[in-house]
Amino acid sequence: MANANGKAANSFPKEISAKANPEANEATEIAGNIIYHAKYSPHFSPLKFGPEQALYATAESLRDRLIQLWNETYVHFNKVDPKQTYYLSMEYLQGRALTNAIGNLNLQGPYADALRKLGYELEEIAEQEKDAALGNGGLGRLASCFLDSMATLNLPAWGYGLRYRHGLFKQLITKKGQEEIAEDWLEKFSPWEIVRHDVVFPVRFFGNVQINPDGSRKWVGGDVVQALAYDVPIPGYNTKNTISLRLWEAKARAEDLDLFQFNEGEYELAAQLHSRAQQICTVLYPGDATESGKLLRLKQQFFLCSASLQDIMSRFKERSTAEGSRKWSDFPSKVAVQMNDTHPTLAIPELMRLLMDDNGLGWDEAWDVTSRTVAYTNHTVLPEALEKWSQSLMWKLLPRHMEIIEEIDKRFVKNIRDTRVDLEDKISSLSILDNNPQKPVVRMANLCVVSSHTVNGVAQLHSDILKAELFADYVSIWPNKFQNKTNGITPRRWLRFCSPELSDIITKWLKTDKWITDLDLLTGLRQFADNEELQSEWASAKAANKKRLAHYIERVTGVSIDPNSLFDIQVKRIHEYKRQLMNILGVVYRFKKLKEMKPEERKKTVPRTVMIGGKAFATYTNAKRIVKLVNDVGDVVNSDPEVNEYLKVVFVPNYNVTVAEILIPGSELSQHISTAGMEASGTSNMKFALNGCLIIGTLDGANVEIREEVGEENFFLFGATADQVPGLRKEREDGLFKPDPRFEEAKQFVKSGVFGSYDYGPLLDSLEGNTGFGRGDYFLVGYDFPSYMDAQAKVDEAYKDKKRWLKMSILSTAGSGKFSSDRTIAQYAKEIWNIKACPVP
């Protein structure tokens, strides 16, 4: 093994020669390829070959293989010329690439052996890799699971995103609670990305619209930055197909540096366009409380859309030139553009602009092409997450696009007036432009619905709410436009690679590993759910995962946890609707009751370790207060000698994909407890269920379908249903809510100061009163608390019966087949994109 300083680079085994070999399959050849990169693709001084140097050399040896497969894939796509999908997303939460790529290429054994020949363990080298900081939560992770499935299903598809240098932020937990520092994943470089110096497109901001003598219009002036492409290879599982995630970096040109001003000492002024270009891809979701923050977010969105569409159209044009007969009206038969949420909405007016202003199409033809090309996935019913942009900001930054949006809106409204007199009084809410004189805005979701050929929700309940409530009037206009596509997760990363012990057991009992690409085969486990031998193997795999998780928790937090306790986990973005506050108030009540018990009573309780993790947005004060409360409760509980044998509370810092890959396999109970009707789908619920973890949850998002699939007796249900929520809020406003004594007791215990001197008044005030901003318990924590505590009591009861719990765990995995992203993507491909598999021979 390596010492802390690593190995000398001149001490490689003599019998292994440094040799470039992209097709290496055998351990000695792979080791030779790794040595080759350590020597001849150097990024470090030549005398050292420590774990970090080994990571980069190993990644580059694997990248050789990926580039070869990638090139074969694109040569094949070019030859066959299929219709292709282009997936536009502001976020991709990729996680580590090394173990995933090795796994998808089925090279785990050879790579592990190769590294051993060089004195390292594969796990040790994989630990060196930083997660790519290109996303935040479920939206970004979904996009990454989708790319994995697109490649695995051999679909002709690309992902498009932005190359954020510093991601959202890295979360530190201090005495003050959450603190944010910049992500450093690109501090050195990413070994996976390949810069395409020949793929550069100009992207304009500001300026004005010039009207030509023939009446055509052109956007001129303003700032022009350059979009430079970086490609990241995405290998499919057990296939040659390797597709691309293309990330855009914003740059200014050399000539944009004003040398005269620079030499006059006006350095900032001389390089202002360089500085403004660099800001675009600095962080994901820059704070938007200020005008400049809003402007930067809008720039990011337009930059992604414009660069991606110019790229797509340039490829279409190249092909047209080669073939001679292709027309713009053929564009939708070769191109499908999917907008992942409203962030890429500007693809609609930008495609219109490029078709009309740059390619000479008239309005009707451009609209026909656009509306047959773009489709929209809605991810939320939360009003604050349905984007609305100030019209004045849009006119300032994108004057030509505002003209186009105005025209789309004008024609849509005229069409409604001409054909649907019954909707006359709904026009103000259906229109794209909200011309409220106090705050005129562009409603991006409305623009998406009006312009797209298909709109989909991401779980059955969510899609039903969209059709019945949010978009009900649009449904009456276009009944066939709306679909459901229940989200999914890739079983490769989320079971096969993150829990190899459990995977091997599943393969043994199903007598096949085909479940890895056909997850419905997991139902075959149901017949063995009572089998003692399977239960024993299952228990030992779960125990190994729990021990691994316990080691990780001690390493990163210093808290020692008991692997024999019930591991209870809630990890997701911190938000009031996700109700981490209900979880921690439940823990507070449990702690208080344990304190009141006699020692012999405590011995009869089920020991529990509660883990909560996730990032609170930097400017979301109440979410940050929740993080602080979890940590304060943990400090007190974990140091209490009477109780800490029966209860531990841990806040897991800096939650990301790699942390999830340790937490999820080690979990036994997972909390998905959002207010019903507010979580579009959720996908971590699917990951936990797939790993044999039981869920305590509300009838929200995909929980509804998970409960149907795993069996309602294997799901700990509580809480109001989505259709009850509006009435309960009204009752609260009318002063009719009567709180449960346990809820009052938990709040009072926090207020008593037992968890420190921090003022939790403003946080707890959100649960008080009947109405008013930040009051009135909008998310129904108080209403759902008693049924939540009752469900937790049922959890304790079930956990005491080990055989019953193991059976429930096996049935949870057995019922998770529906939630493969392979199923989701196959449905998108057939029912929205109309694309077919194009496997490399």
mmCIF file of C-alpha atoms in Angstrom, residues 403-598:
data_model
loop_
_atom_site.group_PDB
_atom_site.id
_atom_site.type_symbol
_atom_site.label_atom_id
_atom_site.label_comp_id
_atom_site.label_asym_id
_atom_site.label_seq_id
_atom_site.Cartn_x
_atom_site.Cartn_y
_atom_site.Cartn_z
ATOM 1 C CA GLU A 403 -40.913 40.758 -29.162
ATOM 2 C CA ILE A 404 -41.320 37.071 -30.040
ATOM 3 C CA ILE A 405 -42.920 36.211 -26.681
ATOM 4 C CA GLU A 406 -45.353 39.127 -27.083
ATOM 5 C CA GLU A 407 -46.332 37.830 -30.519
ATOM 6 C CA ILE A 408 -46.787 34.229 -29.261
ATOM 7 C CA ASP A 409 -48.987 35.588 -26.472
ATOM 8 C CA LYS A 410 -50.987 37.859 -28.788
ATOM 9 C CA ARG A 411 -51.733 34.996 -31.207
ATOM 10 C CA PHE A 412 -52.597 32.598 -28.375
ATOM 11 C CA VAL A 413 -55.028 35.074 -26.779
ATOM 12 C CA LYS A 414 -56.654 35.790 -30.183
ATOM 13 C CA ASN A 415 -57.068 32.057 -30.778
ATOM 14 C CA ILE A 416 -58.786 31.645 -27.375
ATOM 15 C CA ARG A 417 -61.111 34.576 -28.071
ATOM 16 C CA ASP A 418 -61.958 33.178 -31.520
ATOM 17 C CA THR A 419 -62.500 29.553 -30.514
ATOM 18 C CA ARG A 420 -63.263 29.417 -26.769
ATOM 19 C CA VAL A 421 -65.625 32.166 -25.693
ATOM 20 C CA ASP A 422 -66.196 30.244 -22.448
ATOM 21 C CA LEU A 423 -62.580 30.939 -21.424
ATOM 22 C CA GLU A 424 -62.787 34.733 -21.891
ATOM 23 C CA ASP A 425 -62.682 35.385 -18.128
ATOM 24 C CA LYS A 426 -59.682 33.019 -17.752
ATOM 25 C CA ILE A 427 -57.475 34.809 -20.292
ATOM 26 C CA SER A 428 -55.695 36.872 -17.645
ATOM 27 C CA SER A 429 -54.435 33.680 -15.952
ATOM 28 C CA LEU A 430 -53.852 31.686 -19.168
ATOM 29 C CA SER A 431 -51.843 34.334 -21.005
ATOM 30 C CA ILE A 432 -48.053 34.225 -21.076
ATOM 31 C CA LEU A 433 -47.661 37.897 -20.185
ATOM 32 C CA ASP A 434 -49.031 39.022 -16.848
ATOM 33 C CA ASN A 435 -49.446 42.756 -17.438
ATOM 34 C CA ASN A 436 -50.259 43.645 -13.843
ATOM 35 C CA PRO A 437 -49.079 47.300 -13.733
ATOM 36 C CA GLN A 438 -47.507 46.803 -10.281
ATOM 37 C CA LYS A 439 -45.337 43.897 -11.430
ATOM 38 C CA PRO A 440 -45.551 42.893 -15.104
ATOM 39 C CA VAL A 441 -43.948 39.456 -15.604
ATOM 40 C CA VAL A 442 -43.455 36.691 -18.167
ATOM 41 C CA ARG A 443 -44.912 33.403 -16.907
ATOM 42 C CA MET A 444 -42.437 30.803 -18.105
ATOM 43 C CA ALA A 445 -44.600 27.743 -17.348
ATOM 44 C CA ASN A 446 -47.434 29.242 -19.436
ATOM 45 C CA LEU A 447 -45.000 29.871 -22.299
ATOM 46 C CA CYS A 448 -43.896 26.214 -22.076
ATOM 47 C CA VAL A 449 -47.438 24.852 -22.086
ATOM 48 C CA VAL A 450 -48.579 27.041 -24.985
ATOM 49 C CA SER A 451 -45.514 26.265 -27.133
ATOM 50 C CA SER A 452 -44.737 22.588 -26.434
ATOM 51 C CA HIS A 453 -46.243 19.606 -28.230
ATOM 52 C CA THR A 454 -46.225 17.624 -24.953
ATOM 53 C CA VAL A 455 -46.249 18.530 -21.258
ATOM 54 C CA ASN A 456 -45.565 15.877 -18.637
ATOM 55 C CA GLY A 457 -45.646 15.559 -14.882
ATOM 56 C CA VAL A 458 -43.281 13.228 -13.020
ATOM 57 C CA ALA A 459 -45.556 11.017 -10.877
ATOM 58 C CA GLN A 460 -49.172 9.970 -11.303
ATOM 59 C CA LEU A 461 -50.447 12.137 -8.420
ATOM 60 C CA HIS A 462 -48.427 15.118 -9.645
ATOM 61 C CA SER A 463 -49.666 14.762 -13.221
ATOM 62 C CA ASP A 464 -53.252 14.458 -11.959
ATOM 63 C CA ILE A 465 -52.846 17.684 -9.940
ATOM 64 C CA LEU A 466 -51.393 19.451 -12.999
ATOM 65 C CA LYS A 467 -54.373 18.415 -15.125
ATOM 66 C CA ALA A 468 -57.050 19.017 -12.488
ATOM 67 C CA GLU A 469 -55.707 22.246 -10.979
ATOM 68 C CA LEU A 470 -52.582 24.032 -12.233
ATOM 69 C CA PHE A 471 -53.132 23.564 -15.985
ATOM 70 C CA ALA A 472 -56.849 22.592 -15.979
ATOM 71 C CA ASP A 473 -57.942 25.232 -18.512
ATOM 72 C CA TYR A 474 -55.104 24.350 -20.880
ATOM 73 C CA VAL A 475 -56.233 20.705 -20.676
ATOM 74 C CA SER A 476 -59.664 21.795 -21.922
ATOM 75 C CA ILE A 477 -57.949 23.404 -24.957
ATOM 76 C CA TRP A 478 -55.419 20.599 -25.649
ATOM 77 C CA PRO A 479 -56.632 17.412 -23.925
ATOM 78 C CA ASN A 480 -53.975 15.244 -25.597
ATOM 79 C CA LYS A 481 -50.997 17.468 -24.747
ATOM 80 C CA PHE A 482 -50.610 16.254 -21.142
ATOM 81 C CA GLN A 483 -48.946 13.008 -20.039
ATOM 82 C CA ASN A 484 -47.490 11.381 -16.949
ATOM 83 C CA LYS A 485 -43.956 10.014 -16.859
ATOM 84 C CA THR A 486 -43.268 8.708 -13.370
ATOM 85 C CA ASN A 487 -39.625 9.351 -12.526
ATOM 86 C CA GLY A 488 -37.080 6.571 -12.124
ATOM 87 C CA ILE A 489 -33.530 5.910 -10.977
ATOM 88 C CA THR A 490 -30.692 3.959 -12.545
ATOM 89 C CA PRO A 491 -30.346 0.539 -10.878
ATOM 90 C CA ARG A 492 -26.689 0.494 -11.839
ATOM 91 C CA ARG A 493 -25.492 3.326 -9.585
ATOM 92 C CA TRP A 494 -28.269 2.947 -7.004
ATOM 93 C CA LEU A 495 -28.011 -0.769 -6.276
ATOM 94 C CA ARG A 496 -25.526 -2.733 -8.381
ATOM 95 C CA PHE A 497 -22.532 -0.475 -7.653
ATOM 96 C CA CYS A 498 -23.410 1.082 -4.287
ATOM 97 C CA SER A 499 -24.476 -2.193 -2.627
ATOM 98 C CA PRO A 500 -22.557 -5.044 -4.268
ATOM 99 C CA GLU A 501 -23.300 -7.445 -1.387
ATOM 100 C CA LEU A 502 -27.078 -7.053 -1.730
ATOM 101 C CA SER A 503 -26.779 -7.165 -5.545
ATOM 102 C CA ASP A 504 -24.930 -10.458 -5.438
ATOM 103 C CA ILE A 505 -27.628 -11.943 -3.179
ATOM 104 C CA ILE A 506 -30.362 -10.768 -5.576
ATOM 105 C CA THR A 507 -28.511 -12.274 -8.545
ATOM 106 C CA LYS A 508 -28.012 -15.562 -6.659
ATOM 107 C CA TRP A 509 -31.695 -15.935 -5.746
ATOM 108 C CA LEU A 510 -33.040 -14.796 -9.130
ATOM 109 C CA LYS A 511 -30.398 -16.991 -10.858
ATOM 110 C CA THR A 512 -29.646 -14.113 -13.259
ATOM 111 C CA ASP A 513 -28.130 -10.642 -13.267
ATOM 112 C CA LYS A 514 -30.476 -9.487 -16.034
ATOM 113 C CA TRP A 515 -32.426 -7.528 -13.388
ATOM 114 C CA ILE A 516 -29.724 -4.841 -13.693
ATOM 115 C CA THR A 517 -31.278 -3.790 -17.015
ATOM 116 C CA ASP A 518 -34.745 -5.313 -16.498
ATOM 117 C CA LEU A 519 -35.702 -4.247 -12.996
ATOM 118 C CA ASP A 520 -39.173 -5.804 -13.159
ATOM 119 C CA LEU A 521 -37.428 -9.162 -12.626
ATOM 120 C CA LEU A 522 -37.076 -8.174 -8.946
ATOM 121 C CA THR A 523 -40.652 -9.396 -8.409
ATOM 122 C CA GLY A 524 -39.089 -12.865 -8.480
ATOM 123 C CA LEU A 525 -37.835 -12.210 -4.927
ATOM 124 C CA ARG A 526 -41.395 -12.192 -3.550
ATOM 125 C CA GLN A 527 -41.638 -15.977 -3.533
ATOM 126 C CA PHE A 528 -38.569 -16.143 -1.252
ATOM 127 C CA ALA A 529 -39.553 -13.338 1.178
ATOM 128 C CA ASP A 530 -40.203 -15.841 4.031
ATOM 129 C CA ASN A 531 -37.151 -17.999 3.250
ATOM 130 C CA GLU A 532 -34.881 -18.089 6.309
ATOM 131 C CA GLU A 533 -31.722 -18.554 4.258
ATOM 132 C CA LEU A 534 -32.459 -15.479 2.127
ATOM 133 C CA GLN A 535 -33.423 -13.498 5.230
ATOM 134 C CA SER A 536 -30.119 -14.441 6.889
ATOM 135 C CA GLU A 537 -28.082 -13.417 3.815
ATOM 136 C CA TRP A 538 -30.136 -10.237 3.457
ATOM 137 C CA ALA A 539 -29.539 -9.336 7.120
ATOM 138 C CA SER A 540 -25.774 -9.823 6.791
ATOM 139 C CA ALA A 541 -25.615 -7.639 3.656
ATOM 140 C CA LYS A 542 -27.609 -4.895 5.414
ATOM 141 C CA ALA A 543 -25.358 -5.248 8.494
ATOM 142 C CA ALA A 544 -22.207 -4.803 6.364
ATOM 143 C CA ASN A 545 -23.696 -1.665 4.781
ATOM 144 C CA LYS A 546 -24.665 -0.310 8.229
ATOM 145 C CA LYS A 547 -21.104 -0.852 9.526
ATOM 146 C CA ARG A 548 -19.686 0.972 6.498
ATOM 147 C CA LEU A 549 -22.084 3.853 7.152
ATOM 148 C CA ALA A 550 -21.211 3.936 10.876
ATOM 149 C CA HIS A 551 -17.479 4.220 10.013
ATOM 150 C CA TYR A 552 -18.267 7.068 7.607
ATOM 151 C CA ILE A 553 -20.378 8.956 10.186
ATOM 152 C CA GLU A 554 -17.648 8.693 12.803
ATOM 153 C CA ARG A 555 -15.016 9.856 10.312
ATOM 154 C CA VAL A 556 -16.906 12.966 9.140
ATOM 155 C CA THR A 557 -18.797 13.993 12.295
ATOM 156 C CA GLY A 558 -16.893 12.379 15.182
ATOM 157 C CA VAL A 559 -20.150 10.809 16.414
ATOM 158 C CA SER A 560 -19.992 7.097 17.198
ATOM 159 C CA ILE A 561 -23.224 5.292 16.262
ATOM 160 C CA ASP A 562 -24.350 1.754 17.031
ATOM 161 C CA PRO A 563 -24.851 -0.429 13.912
ATOM 162 C CA ASN A 564 -27.368 -2.478 15.913
ATOM 163 C CA SER A 565 -29.697 0.498 16.337
ATOM 164 C CA LEU A 566 -32.450 1.292 13.821
ATOM 165 C CA PHE A 567 -30.917 3.558 11.154
ATOM 166 C CA ASP A 568 -33.519 6.224 10.335
ATOM 167 C CA ILE A 569 -32.535 8.614 7.529
ATOM 168 C CA GLN A 570 -33.961 11.743 5.908
ATOM 169 C CA VAL A 571 -31.686 13.245 3.261
ATOM 170 C CA LYS A 572 -32.881 15.849 0.765
ATOM 171 C CA ARG A 573 -32.825 19.578 0.150
ATOM 172 C CA ILE A 574 -33.826 21.387 3.349
ATOM 173 C CA HIS A 575 -37.223 22.983 2.731
ATOM 174 C CA GLU A 576 -40.237 23.644 4.935
ATOM 175 C CA TYR A 577 -42.518 21.598 2.656
ATOM 176 C CA LYS A 578 -40.211 18.569 3.009
ATOM 177 C CA ARG A 579 -40.798 18.923 6.766
ATOM 178 C CA GLN A 580 -37.424 18.126 8.299
ATOM 179 C CA LEU A 581 -38.878 20.261 11.115
ATOM 180 C CA MET A 582 -41.527 17.603 11.830
ATOM 181 C CA ASN A 583 -38.813 14.943 11.928
ATOM 182 C CA ILE A 584 -36.666 16.818 14.452
ATOM 183 C CA LEU A 585 -39.679 17.770 16.624
ATOM 184 C CA GLY A 586 -40.543 14.054 16.684
ATOM 185 C CA VAL A 587 -36.978 13.349 17.816
ATOM 186 C CA VAL A 588 -37.263 16.048 20.505
ATOM 187 C CA TYR A 589 -40.447 14.400 21.822
ATOM 188 C CA ARG A 590 -38.756 10.958 21.808
ATOM 189 C CA PHE A 591 -35.760 12.387 23.706
ATOM 190 C CA LYS A 592 -38.024 14.008 26.326
ATOM 191 C CA LYS A 593 -39.930 10.758 26.875
ATOM 192 C CA LEU A 594 -36.673 8.775 27.175
ATOM 193 C CA LYS A 595 -35.446 11.252 29.790
ATOM 194 C CA GLU A 596 -38.644 10.749 31.785
ATOM 195 C CA MET A 597 -38.372 6.938 31.756
ATOM 196 C CA LYS A 598 -36.795 4.753 34.419
#
